Amino acid sequence: MNLRKNIQKDSIKIIIPSDFIYLKIIEDVFWEFLKINKLLQKIKADEILLAIVEGVVNAIKHGNNNDLKQDVSFFLFLEKKYLNIIIKDKGKGFNLKDLKDPTKGKNLTNKNGRGIFIMKNFMDKVNYNFSSDGTELHMRKEIL
Amino acid sequence: MTNLDYNINIDKKSGVAVVIFSGSIDINNKDKILQIVKNRLVPENKQFVLFDLNNLQYIDSSGLGIFLTARSILDKHNGDLGLVVTDKNIKKILNLAGFNKIFKIFDTSREGCRKLK
């Protein structure tokens, strides 16, 4: 696939089945999007990519329960001085209050539960919207 | 980011197994780490292990989780898992996850081989 041809200057939306093998496509799209928009020197790309991967993994695993019939949508766009990311799955969502700080006490040895924590640390804004259509994760990072 | 390569060196003096990783540790290849521990190190009685992450380019939270599982396996064999890392990006992720509180983290493999046991 010629990614450059398929990416609009300031936005891209792709839909993948709920399988981790498709993460590579999202990663390739992300790097190409940064190159096209000359953002490589203006943001901490590695950290944003990690936040994206954590968001997509959660969408596939927890949102869609690895059901290949359920899609995950990934939307990347620029708005003023911000890089915005929206990740959608078909899941019912969860209670944000149930999330535990993985760096405290017994949680330190939990083998899961670090994804959202990483996202919150590497992005300026992380919000979840839950509706009957599914779950939307919104993340935003200021471009320096 | 699914390419993960590794080399295993055994430190003659301490007997510690040093696994030098390069590439990425992520959800698509994390099980390779367990295979190394279960199928190669434990059967050879190498229960004290260092994961050298200095050539690693990327790790996600799945990779972090697998380190905990690997350490549990080694712990059951009366061993331990230490991490070797100086790369600031990888170190930042480890610290963010609180791994600096629960893992022995070293700057060099040589230091780790001396101090892990």
mmCIF file of C-alpha atoms in Angstrom:
data_model
loop_
_atom_site.group_PDB
_atom_site.id
_atom_site.type_symbol
_atom_site.label_atom_id
_atom_site.label_comp_id
_atom_site.label_asym_id
_atom_site.label_seq_id
_atom_site.Cartn_x
_atom_site.Cartn_y
_atom_site.Cartn_z
ATOM 1 C CA MET A 1 0.000 0.000 0.000
ATOM 2 C CA ASN A 2 1.346 3.441 -0.878
ATOM 3 C CA LEU A 3 0.739 5.175 2.435
ATOM 4 C CA ARG A 4 1.806 8.592 1.231
ATOM 5 C CA LYS A 5 -0.824 8.485 -1.505
ATOM 6 C CA ASN A 6 -3.554 7.576 0.976
ATOM 7 C CA ILE A 7 -2.792 10.111 3.680
ATOM 8 C CA GLN A 8 -4.459 13.507 3.418
ATOM 9 C CA LYS A 9 -2.169 16.335 4.388
ATOM 10 C CA ASP A 10 -3.541 16.846 7.865
ATOM 11 C CA SER A 11 -5.709 13.835 8.651
ATOM 12 C CA ILE A 12 -5.983 10.106 8.157
ATOM 13 C CA LYS A 13 -8.527 7.526 9.211
ATOM 14 C CA ILE A 14 -7.953 3.809 8.995
ATOM 15 C CA ILE A 15 -10.012 0.843 10.115
ATOM 16 C CA ILE A 16 -8.423 -2.441 11.144
ATOM 17 C CA PRO A 17 -9.836 -5.796 12.233
ATOM 18 C CA SER A 18 -9.300 -6.703 15.891
ATOM 19 C CA ASP A 19 -5.975 -8.458 15.483
ATOM 20 C CA PHE A 20 -2.654 -7.249 16.844
ATOM 21 C CA ILE A 21 -0.892 -7.998 13.573
ATOM 22 C CA TYR A 22 -2.518 -4.862 12.154
ATOM 23 C CA LEU A 23 -0.706 -2.640 14.657
ATOM 24 C CA LYS A 24 2.136 -2.455 12.156
ATOM 25 C CA ILE A 25 -0.130 -0.657 9.694
ATOM 26 C CA ILE A 26 -1.039 1.930 12.307
ATOM 27 C CA GLU A 27 2.619 2.425 13.180
ATOM 28 C CA ASP A 28 3.559 2.871 9.497
ATOM 29 C CA VAL A 29 0.721 5.337 8.978
ATOM 30 C CA PHE A 30 1.769 7.307 12.057
ATOM 31 C CA TRP A 31 5.397 7.675 10.905
ATOM 32 C CA GLU A 32 4.337 8.615 7.374
ATOM 33 C CA PHE A 33 1.859 11.172 8.728
ATOM 34 C CA LEU A 34 4.621 12.788 10.797
ATOM 35 C CA LYS A 35 6.957 12.893 7.795
ATOM 36 C CA ILE A 36 4.346 14.438 5.501
ATOM 37 C CA ASN A 37 3.516 17.095 8.072
ATOM 38 C CA LYS A 38 7.173 17.676 9.025
ATOM 39 C CA LEU A 39 6.497 16.904 12.675
ATOM 40 C CA LEU A 40 9.344 14.525 13.408
ATOM 41 C CA GLN A 41 11.436 17.166 15.157
ATOM 42 C CA LYS A 42 8.496 18.844 16.857
ATOM 43 C CA ILE A 43 7.069 16.082 19.008
ATOM 44 C CA LYS A 44 8.262 13.123 21.029
ATOM 45 C CA ALA A 45 7.161 10.653 18.403
ATOM 46 C CA ASP A 46 8.269 7.502 20.245
ATOM 47 C CA GLU A 47 6.177 8.398 23.274
ATOM 48 C CA ILE A 48 3.106 9.269 21.209
ATOM 49 C CA LEU A 49 3.447 6.026 19.251
ATOM 50 C CA LEU A 50 3.595 4.075 22.501
ATOM 51 C CA ALA A 51 0.401 5.821 23.694
ATOM 52 C CA ILE A 52 -1.269 4.969 20.369
ATOM 53 C CA VAL A 53 -0.210 1.327 20.554
ATOM 54 C CA GLU A 54 -1.482 1.056 24.134
ATOM 55 C CA GLY A 55 -4.813 2.575 23.049
ATOM 56 C CA VAL A 56 -5.219 0.266 20.061
ATOM 57 C CA VAL A 57 -4.183 -2.820 22.051
ATOM 58 C CA ASN A 58 -6.802 -1.967 24.681
ATOM 59 C CA ALA A 59 -9.423 -1.428 21.955
ATOM 60 C CA ILE A 60 -8.677 -4.807 20.366
ATOM 61 C CA LYS A 61 -8.274 -6.758 23.599
ATOM 62 C CA HIS A 62 -10.702 -5.206 26.056
ATOM 63 C CA GLY A 63 -13.067 -3.310 23.732
ATOM 64 C CA ASN A 64 -13.605 -5.893 21.028
ATOM 65 C CA ASN A 65 -12.428 -9.000 22.904
ATOM 66 C CA ASN A 66 -10.158 -9.896 19.964
ATOM 67 C CA ASP A 67 -13.268 -10.486 17.838
ATOM 68 C CA LEU A 68 -12.098 -10.266 14.223
ATOM 69 C CA LYS A 69 -15.583 -9.288 13.119
ATOM 70 C CA GLN A 70 -15.340 -6.098 15.174
ATOM 71 C CA ASP A 71 -13.279 -3.239 13.793
ATOM 72 C CA VAL A 72 -11.089 -0.663 15.468
ATOM 73 C CA SER A 73 -11.060 2.824 13.935
ATOM 74 C CA PHE A 74 -7.959 4.987 14.177
ATOM 75 C CA PHE A 75 -8.190 8.677 13.355
ATOM 76 C CA LEU A 76 -5.183 10.981 13.375
ATOM 77 C CA PHE A 77 -5.561 14.685 12.655
ATOM 78 C CA LEU A 78 -4.008 18.076 13.184
ATOM 79 C CA GLU A 79 -5.958 20.919 14.702
ATOM 80 C CA LYS A 80 -4.195 24.201 15.317
ATOM 81 C CA LYS A 81 -1.113 23.307 17.351
ATOM 82 C CA TYR A 82 -2.319 19.901 18.460
ATOM 83 C CA LEU A 83 -1.932 16.371 17.209
ATOM 84 C CA ASN A 84 -5.192 14.548 17.910
ATOM 85 C CA ILE A 85 -5.864 10.842 18.035
ATOM 86 C CA ILE A 86 -9.202 9.066 18.245
ATOM 87 C CA ILE A 87 -9.434 5.294 18.658
ATOM 88 C CA LYS A 88 -12.860 3.653 18.516
ATOM 89 C CA ASP A 89 -13.944 0.160 19.416
ATOM 90 C CA LYS A 90 -17.286 -1.574 19.890
ATOM 91 C CA GLY A 91 -16.903 -2.228 23.589
ATOM 92 C CA LYS A 92 -19.238 -1.160 26.359
ATOM 93 C CA GLY A 93 -16.497 0.704 28.147
ATOM 94 C CA PHE A 94 -15.391 0.553 31.740
ATOM 95 C CA ASN A 95 -15.378 2.531 34.933
ATOM 96 C CA LEU A 96 -12.361 4.822 35.028
ATOM 97 C CA LYS A 97 -12.549 4.718 38.815
ATOM 98 C CA ASP A 98 -11.656 1.024 38.694
ATOM 99 C CA LEU A 99 -8.231 1.809 37.271
ATOM 100 C CA LYS A 100 -5.479 1.374 39.789
ATOM 101 C CA ASP A 101 -2.176 3.202 39.941
ATOM 102 C CA PRO A 102 0.288 0.521 38.738
ATOM 103 C CA THR A 103 3.175 2.151 40.580
ATOM 104 C CA LYS A 104 1.648 1.757 44.033
ATOM 105 C CA GLY A 105 1.902 -1.143 46.473
ATOM 106 C CA LYS A 106 0.615 -4.515 45.348
ATOM 107 C CA ASN A 107 -0.271 -3.092 41.924
ATOM 108 C CA LEU A 108 3.428 -2.943 41.088
ATOM 109 C CA THR A 109 3.498 -6.655 40.399
ATOM 110 C CA ASN A 110 0.262 -6.753 38.375
ATOM 111 C CA LYS A 111 1.064 -8.001 34.910
ATOM 112 C CA ASN A 112 -1.565 -5.753 33.292
ATOM 113 C CA GLY A 113 -3.004 -2.313 33.826
ATOM 114 C CA ARG A 114 -0.185 -0.037 32.676
ATOM 115 C CA GLY A 115 -1.519 0.969 29.255
ATOM 116 C CA ILE A 116 -3.765 3.863 30.246
ATOM 117 C CA PHE A 117 -1.231 4.997 32.826
ATOM 118 C CA ILE A 118 1.414 5.237 30.084
ATOM 119 C CA MET A 119 -1.004 7.084 27.801
ATOM 120 C CA LYS A 120 -1.793 9.642 30.478
ATOM 121 C CA ASN A 121 1.872 10.266 31.138
ATOM 122 C CA PHE A 122 2.907 10.667 27.522
ATOM 123 C CA MET A 123 -0.070 12.653 26.215
ATOM 124 C CA ASP A 124 -1.400 16.067 27.248
ATOM 125 C CA LYS A 125 -4.992 14.918 27.309
ATOM 126 C CA VAL A 126 -6.618 11.473 27.516
ATOM 127 C CA ASN A 127 -10.409 11.113 27.578
ATOM 128 C CA TYR A 128 -12.756 8.191 27.149
ATOM 129 C CA ASN A 129 -16.311 8.562 25.828
ATOM 130 C CA PHE A 130 -18.668 5.645 26.293
ATOM 131 C CA SER A 131 -21.900 5.280 24.297
ATOM 132 C CA SER A 132 -24.219 2.620 22.920
ATOM 133 C CA ASP A 133 -22.108 2.653 19.730
ATOM 134 C CA GLY A 134 -18.960 1.737 21.581
ATOM 135 C CA THR A 135 -15.974 3.380 23.221
ATOM 136 C CA GLU A 136 -13.968 6.334 21.945
ATOM 137 C CA LEU A 137 -10.540 7.206 23.229
ATOM 138 C CA HIS A 138 -9.438 10.796 22.564
ATOM 139 C CA MET A 139 -5.816 11.784 23.038
ATOM 140 C CA ARG A 140 -4.091 15.068 22.302
ATOM 141 C CA LYS A 141 -0.507 16.291 22.235
ATOM 142 C CA GLU A 142 0.730 19.826 21.731
ATOM 143 C CA ILE A 143 3.118 20.350 18.821
ATOM 144 C CA LEU A 144 6.138 22.367 19.901
ATOM 145 C CA MET B 1 7.475 -3.280 15.663
ATOM 146 C CA THR B 2 7.610 -7.009 15.862
ATOM 147 C CA ASN B 3 11.282 -7.710 15.187
ATOM 148 C CA LEU B 4 13.000 -9.048 18.269
ATOM 149 C CA ASP B 5 16.486 -10.523 18.224
ATOM 150 C CA TYR B 6 18.521 -11.817 21.101
ATOM 151 C CA ASN B 7 21.831 -13.350 22.093
ATOM 152 C CA ILE B 8 22.519 -15.311 25.254
ATOM 153 C CA ASN B 9 25.903 -15.046 26.947
ATOM 154 C CA ILE B 10 26.806 -16.891 30.101
ATOM 155 C CA ASP B 11 29.121 -15.017 32.460
ATOM 156 C CA LYS B 12 31.794 -17.569 33.355
ATOM 157 C CA LYS B 13 32.563 -16.164 36.780
ATOM 158 C CA SER B 14 29.024 -15.722 38.137
ATOM 159 C CA GLY B 15 27.100 -18.170 35.954
ATOM 160 C CA VAL B 16 24.535 -15.446 35.266
ATOM 161 C CA ALA B 17 22.846 -15.693 31.864
ATOM 162 C CA VAL B 18 22.811 -12.375 30.020
ATOM 163 C CA VAL B 19 20.157 -12.093 27.332
ATOM 164 C CA ILE B 20 20.934 -9.175 25.043
ATOM 165 C CA PHE B 21 17.814 -8.009 23.238
ATOM 166 C CA SER B 22 17.611 -5.809 20.173
ATOM 167 C CA GLY B 23 14.589 -4.546 18.265
ATOM 168 C CA SER B 24 11.206 -4.302 19.933
ATOM 169 C CA ILE B 25 9.317 -6.111 22.656
ATOM 170 C CA ASP B 26 5.598 -5.776 22.073
ATOM 171 C CA ILE B 27 2.315 -7.620 22.155
ATOM 172 C CA ASN B 28 3.123 -9.546 18.974
ATOM 173 C CA ASN B 29 6.383 -11.055 20.156
ATOM 174 C CA LYS B 30 6.285 -10.967 23.948
ATOM 175 C CA ASP B 31 5.808 -14.742 24.207
ATOM 176 C CA LYS B 32 9.276 -15.204 22.718
ATOM 177 C CA ILE B 33 10.645 -13.903 26.022
ATOM 178 C CA LEU B 34 8.846 -16.613 27.960
ATOM 179 C CA GLN B 35 10.030 -19.263 25.549
ATOM 180 C CA ILE B 36 13.626 -18.180 26.149
ATOM 181 C CA VAL B 37 13.165 -18.436 29.903
ATOM 182 C CA LYS B 38 11.113 -21.654 29.958
ATOM 183 C CA ASN B 39 12.722 -23.598 27.132
ATOM 184 C CA ARG B 40 16.335 -22.461 27.183
ATOM 185 C CA LEU B 41 17.402 -20.941 30.484
ATOM 186 C CA VAL B 42 15.505 -22.908 33.129
ATOM 187 C CA PRO B 43 16.280 -26.358 31.605
ATOM 188 C CA GLU B 44 19.973 -25.406 31.703
ATOM 189 C CA ASN B 45 19.714 -24.348 35.334
ATOM 190 C CA LYS B 46 20.246 -20.721 34.460
ATOM 191 C CA GLN B 47 17.888 -19.223 36.997
ATOM 192 C CA PHE B 48 19.817 -15.983 37.522
ATOM 193 C CA VAL B 49 19.220 -13.924 34.422
ATOM 194 C CA LEU B 50 19.911 -10.424 33.187
ATOM 195 C CA PHE B 51 17.875 -8.886 30.382
ATOM 196 C CA ASP B 52 20.175 -6.399 28.679
ATOM 197 C CA LEU B 53 17.887 -3.777 27.124
ATOM 198 C CA ASN B 54 20.532 -1.342 25.956
ATOM 199 C CA ASN B 55 20.012 -2.221 22.280
ATOM 200 C CA LEU B 56 16.238 -2.278 22.569
ATOM 201 C CA GLN B 57 14.398 0.334 20.521
ATOM 202 C CA TYR B 58 10.901 -0.067 21.869
ATOM 203 C CA ILE B 59 8.862 -1.748 24.577
ATOM 204 C CA ASP B 60 5.138 -1.528 25.313
ATOM 205 C CA SER B 61 3.151 -2.425 28.424
ATOM 206 C CA SER B 62 2.750 -6.020 27.220
ATOM 207 C CA GLY B 63 6.526 -6.306 27.270
ATOM 208 C CA LEU B 64 6.650 -4.898 30.772
ATOM 209 C CA GLY B 65 4.079 -7.448 31.900
ATOM 210 C CA ILE B 66 6.104 -10.286 30.442
ATOM 211 C CA PHE B 67 9.152 -9.251 32.469
ATOM 212 C CA LEU B 68 7.071 -9.788 35.600
ATOM 213 C CA THR B 69 5.999 -13.217 34.375
ATOM 214 C CA ALA B 70 9.592 -14.127 33.529
ATOM 215 C CA ARG B 71 10.721 -13.053 36.963
ATOM 216 C CA SER B 72 7.988 -15.151 38.612
ATOM 217 C CA ILE B 73 9.181 -18.225 36.710
ATOM 218 C CA LEU B 74 12.799 -17.662 37.748
ATOM 219 C CA ASP B 75 11.710 -16.940 41.307
ATOM 220 C CA LYS B 76 10.026 -20.358 41.472
ATOM 221 C CA HIS B 77 13.424 -21.840 40.650
ATOM 222 C CA ASN B 78 15.057 -19.766 43.386
ATOM 223 C CA GLY B 79 16.516 -17.363 40.877
ATOM 224 C CA ASP B 80 16.039 -13.748 39.924
ATOM 225 C CA LEU B 81 15.730 -11.455 36.926
ATOM 226 C CA GLY B 82 17.658 -8.197 36.677
ATOM 227 C CA LEU B 83 17.510 -5.550 33.976
ATOM 228 C CA VAL B 84 20.405 -3.764 32.327
ATOM 229 C CA VAL B 85 19.500 -0.409 30.830
ATOM 230 C CA THR B 86 20.978 3.014 30.307
ATOM 231 C CA ASP B 87 18.897 4.122 27.310
ATOM 232 C CA LYS B 88 16.936 7.066 28.654
ATOM 233 C CA ASN B 89 13.756 6.331 26.692
ATOM 234 C CA ILE B 90 13.518 2.715 27.816
ATOM 235 C CA LYS B 91 14.509 3.717 31.336
ATOM 236 C CA LYS B 92 11.760 6.334 31.379
ATOM 237 C CA ILE B 93 9.145 3.703 30.537
ATOM 238 C CA LEU B 94 10.501 1.309 33.171
ATOM 239 C CA ASN B 95 10.484 4.032 35.806
ATOM 240 C CA LEU B 96 7.027 5.153 34.774
ATOM 241 C CA ALA B 97 5.790 1.617 35.375
ATOM 242 C CA GLY B 98 7.470 1.618 38.780
ATOM 243 C CA PHE B 99 9.913 -1.112 37.743
ATOM 244 C CA ASN B 100 12.762 0.768 39.402
ATOM 245 C CA LYS B 101 11.050 -0.138 42.686
ATOM 246 C CA ILE B 102 10.724 -3.864 42.079
ATOM 247 C CA PHE B 103 13.553 -4.878 39.733
ATOM 248 C CA LYS B 104 17.285 -4.729 40.222
ATOM 249 C CA ILE B 105 18.361 -2.387 37.434
ATOM 250 C CA PHE B 106 21.996 -2.052 36.407
ATOM 251 C CA ASP B 107 23.941 0.180 34.045
ATOM 252 C CA THR B 108 26.111 -2.630 32.682
ATOM 253 C CA SER B 109 25.944 -6.396 32.375
ATOM 254 C CA ARG B 110 29.253 -6.641 34.228
ATOM 255 C CA GLU B 111 27.786 -4.832 37.233
ATOM 256 C CA GLY B 112 24.651 -6.967 37.037
ATOM 257 C CA CYS B 113 26.618 -10.222 36.963
ATOM 258 C CA ARG B 114 28.467 -9.157 40.102
ATOM 259 C CA LYS B 115 25.412 -7.984 42.044
ATOM 260 C CA LEU B 116 22.388 -10.026 40.921
ATOM 261 C CA LYS B 117 22.931 -13.106 43.050
#
